[in-house]
Amino acid sequence: MTFYYGTLDENGDPANSLNSSGASTRIPFVQVSESRTLDSLFQRVVTNYSPPEGSILVFDSGIAVMKTDGLYIALEASSEGALLTAARRLERVPSSDRGPASLS
């Protein structure tokens, strides 16, 4: 399951804005993906690895992986600050089907 918080362009990619000098800057965003299993297609940068529960492994200051409450989490954000803020604010949301809960 993947949640995207931010603005997408017409191609479905993270949107950019132009400043007064015409330079393109990325509009802030956070993308959170979760999975009950760790497989080679789930995470970018590192495959089949997740740091110990309660830890976060950050790459390129905008991509991270972690495990919490039995779920594998992959995060991508426009900045390291946004990424770490999102990771700290993840909380368990009860599932309506009485199965394992999700994070949001």
XYZ file of N, CA and C in Angstrom:
312
model
N 0.848 -1.149 0.000
C 0.000 0.000 0.000
C 0.905 1.227 0.000
N 0.557 2.216 -0.780
C 1.351 3.443 -0.858
C 0.455 4.658 -0.689
N 0.921 5.587 0.136
C 0.235 6.865 0.344
C 1.163 7.973 -0.137
N 0.624 8.921 -0.888
C 1.403 10.052 -1.391
C 0.788 11.330 -0.849
N 1.607 12.157 -0.209
C 1.160 13.438 0.336
C 1.936 14.532 -0.384
N 1.279 15.283 -1.246
C 1.934 16.327 -2.012
C 1.195 16.560 -3.312
N 1.850 17.223 -4.253
C 1.253 17.556 -5.541
C 1.958 16.775 -6.642
N 1.164 16.181 -7.531
C 1.715 15.457 -8.677
C 1.546 16.286 -9.943
N 2.471 16.112 -10.892
C 2.314 16.789 -12.179
C 1.414 15.955 -13.088
N 1.259 16.385 -14.334
C 0.349 15.706 -15.265
C 0.803 14.286 -15.621
N 2.068 13.962 -15.341
C 2.583 12.616 -15.609
C 2.537 11.708 -14.380
N 2.047 12.246 -13.260
C 1.989 11.465 -12.032
C 3.283 11.463 -11.241
N 4.196 12.370 -11.579
C 5.461 12.496 -10.865
C 5.374 13.650 -9.875
N 6.261 13.671 -8.841
C 6.263 14.808 -7.920
C 6.399 16.125 -8.684
N 5.558 17.078 -8.347
C 5.515 18.353 -9.072
C 6.654 19.276 -8.662
N 7.036 20.150 -9.582
C 8.022 21.199 -9.353
C 7.359 22.545 -9.582
N 7.946 23.574 -9.004
C 7.465 24.926 -9.277
C 8.645 25.749 -9.777
N 8.346 26.798 -10.511
C 9.387 27.690 -11.017
C 9.443 28.929 -10.151
N 10.660 29.306 -9.727
C 10.782 30.546 -8.963
C 10.939 31.720 -9.933
N 11.106 32.916 -9.402
C 11.146 34.123 -10.231
C 12.304 34.127 -11.230
N 13.375 33.397 -10.936
C 14.502 33.346 -11.873
C 14.344 32.226 -12.897
N 13.242 31.475 -12.819
C 12.987 30.402 -13.768
C 13.543 29.051 -13.357
N 14.203 29.002 -12.185
C 14.747 27.727 -11.706
C 13.623 26.857 -11.147
N 13.745 25.573 -11.373
C 12.734 24.621 -10.919
C 13.066 24.128 -9.509
N 12.089 24.147 -8.629
C 12.260 23.615 -7.277
C 11.154 22.607 -7.003
N 11.487 21.563 -6.300
C 10.532 20.501 -6.000
C 9.543 20.966 -4.933
N 8.263 20.756 -5.185
C 7.231 21.053 -4.196
C 7.319 19.973 -3.121
N 7.265 20.343 -1.833
C 7.410 19.354 -0.763
C 6.417 18.197 -0.895
N 6.919 16.981 -0.627
C 6.068 15.788 -0.661
C 6.641 14.715 0.250
N 5.787 13.775 0.616
C 6.196 12.566 1.329
C 5.416 11.402 0.740
N 6.092 10.307 0.475
C 5.446 9.079 0.017
C 5.780 7.982 1.019
N 4.756 7.290 1.511
C 4.929 6.218 2.487
C 4.355 4.936 1.892
N 5.181 3.908 1.803
C 4.735 2.601 1.318
C 4.915 1.592 2.439
N 3.966 0.670 2.554
C 4.077 -0.356 3.586
C 3.790 -1.724 2.989
N 4.394 -2.731 3.594
C 4.206 -4.105 3.145
C 4.340 -5.038 4.344
N 3.604 -6.125 4.322
C 3.727 -7.131 5.384
C 4.925 -8.038 5.143
N 5.416 -8.064 3.907
C 6.570 -8.904 3.574
C 7.661 -8.053 2.942
N 8.869 -8.513 3.088
C 10.013 -7.810 2.513
C 10.456 -8.578 1.275
N 10.232 -7.998 0.109
C 10.672 -8.652 -1.120
C 11.499 -7.686 -1.953
N 12.145 -8.202 -2.972
C 13.099 -7.411 -3.747
C 12.469 -6.264 -4.528
N 11.173 -6.285 -4.759
C 10.529 -5.217 -5.528
C 9.944 -4.110 -4.654
N 9.957 -4.291 -3.336
C 9.294 -3.331 -2.458
C 10.098 -2.056 -2.246
N 11.372 -2.165 -1.970
C 12.178 -1.009 -1.588
C 13.139 -0.599 -2.693
N 13.453 0.695 -2.720
C 14.502 1.200 -3.607
C 15.816 1.215 -2.842
N 16.901 1.286 -3.525
C 18.266 1.416 -3.010
C 18.775 0.124 -2.365
N 18.057 -0.432 -1.408
C 18.483 -1.652 -0.722
C 17.377 -2.697 -0.876
N 17.762 -3.940 -1.097
C 16.748 -4.987 -1.261
C 16.898 -6.046 -0.174
N 15.768 -6.586 0.219
C 15.710 -7.673 1.197
C 16.403 -7.363 2.517
N 16.385 -6.107 2.928
C 16.949 -5.714 4.221
C 16.083 -4.627 4.827
N 15.913 -4.713 6.121
C 15.264 -3.649 6.874
C 16.022 -3.512 8.184
N 16.285 -2.292 8.643
C 17.011 -2.130 9.900
C 16.181 -2.660 11.070
N 16.795 -2.844 12.224
C 16.058 -3.340 13.388
C 14.860 -2.444 13.726
N 13.831 -3.060 14.285
C 12.628 -2.334 14.720
C 13.050 -1.104 15.530
N 12.454 0.035 15.232
C 12.757 1.272 15.943
C 13.888 2.085 15.329
N 14.532 1.562 14.282
C 15.614 2.272 13.594
C 15.143 2.662 12.202
N 15.836 3.640 11.625
C 15.546 4.049 10.253
C 16.873 4.128 9.505
N 16.892 3.663 8.283
C 18.078 3.702 7.435
C 17.801 4.701 6.317
N 18.547 5.817 6.304
C 18.306 6.916 5.367
C 19.369 6.901 4.267
N 18.913 7.034 3.021
C 19.791 7.103 1.851
C 19.552 8.422 1.129
N 20.586 8.993 0.582
C 20.454 10.169 -0.288
C 19.578 11.267 0.293
N 19.439 11.338 1.581
C 18.660 12.344 2.316
C 17.204 12.479 1.880
N 16.689 11.543 1.101
C 15.286 11.620 0.711
C 14.611 10.264 0.594
N 15.353 9.194 0.869
C 14.820 7.837 0.797
C 15.213 7.121 2.080
N 14.273 6.358 2.657
C 14.573 5.629 3.889
C 13.753 4.353 3.964
N 14.233 3.410 4.757
C 13.507 2.176 5.034
C 13.507 1.960 6.543
N 12.454 1.301 7.019
C 12.342 1.001 8.437
C 11.328 -0.114 8.640
N 11.261 -0.625 9.865
C 10.253 -1.615 10.228
C 9.628 -1.160 11.534
N 8.294 -1.179 11.576
C 7.593 -0.798 12.791
C 6.295 -1.576 12.882
N 5.971 -2.016 14.060
C 4.740 -2.776 14.306
C 4.568 -3.943 13.340
N 5.673 -4.587 12.968
C 5.612 -5.743 12.084
C 5.433 -5.426 10.613
N 5.413 -4.151 10.246
C 5.267 -3.746 8.846
C 6.579 -3.162 8.337
N 6.909 -3.478 7.096
C 8.070 -2.884 6.443
C 7.625 -1.582 5.799
N 8.401 -0.529 6.006
C 8.047 0.810 5.535
C 9.158 1.337 4.632
N 8.773 1.885 3.485
C 9.692 2.591 2.592
C 9.182 4.023 2.487
N 10.051 4.974 2.731
C 9.689 6.388 2.692
C 10.502 7.098 1.622
N 9.866 8.037 0.959
C 10.565 8.920 0.025
C 10.006 10.311 0.251
N 10.867 11.314 0.286
C 10.417 12.678 0.560
C 11.282 13.681 -0.186
N 10.778 14.901 -0.254
C 11.483 15.972 -0.954
C 12.694 16.469 -0.173
N 12.777 16.146 1.122
C 13.922 16.559 1.931
C 14.099 15.584 3.088
N 15.285 15.564 3.650
C 15.544 14.703 4.801
C 14.674 15.111 5.980
N 14.467 16.417 6.170
C 13.623 16.889 7.267
C 12.197 16.382 7.152
N 11.630 16.457 5.947
C 10.264 15.958 5.731
C 10.209 14.454 5.943
N 11.240 13.757 5.490
C 11.300 12.307 5.641
C 11.322 11.912 7.117
N 12.198 12.532 7.907
C 12.306 12.192 9.325
C 11.062 12.591 10.104
N 10.465 13.725 9.766
C 9.219 14.129 10.425
C 8.123 13.111 10.164
N 7.996 12.669 8.923
C 6.976 11.668 8.586
C 7.226 10.367 9.341
N 8.477 9.921 9.389
C 8.804 8.667 10.084
C 8.452 8.755 11.566
N 8.738 9.886 12.187
C 8.437 10.054 13.619
C 6.942 10.105 13.896
N 6.168 10.555 12.934
C 4.726 10.732 13.159
C 3.868 9.545 12.730
N 4.478 8.502 12.206
C 3.695 7.318 11.837
C 3.022 6.751 13.080
N 1.766 6.395 12.934
C 1.068 5.770 14.056
C 0.125 4.694 13.551
N -0.089 3.729 14.398
C -0.945 2.595 14.059
C -2.402 3.041 13.968
N -3.067 2.591 12.893
C -4.496 2.847 12.700
C -5.191 1.491 12.689
N -6.186 1.277 13.560
C -6.859 -0.025 13.597
C -7.494 -0.357 12.248
N -7.409 -1.621 11.883
C -7.997 -2.104 10.641
C -9.466 -2.423 10.865
N -10.301 -2.128 9.883
C -11.734 -2.396 10.009
C -12.065 -3.861 9.779
N -11.141 -4.620 9.166
C -11.424 -6.033 8.893
C -10.852 -6.967 9.959
N -10.409 -6.416 11.042
C -9.846 -7.167 12.161
C -8.530 -7.870 11.822
N -7.979 -7.531 10.668
C -6.672 -8.053 10.287
C -5.600 -7.141 10.859
N -4.337 -7.325 10.457
C -3.273 -6.440 10.934
C -3.577 -4.986 10.596
N -3.206 -4.107 11.478
C -3.467 -2.683 11.285
C -2.493 -2.085 10.287
N -2.822 -0.909 9.781
C -1.968 -0.147 8.882
C -1.342 0.992 9.653
N -0.360 1.620 9.052
C 0.231 2.834 9.591
C -0.202 3.988 8.722
N -0.344 5.154 9.321
C -0.633 6.341 8.520
C 0.064 7.528 9.116
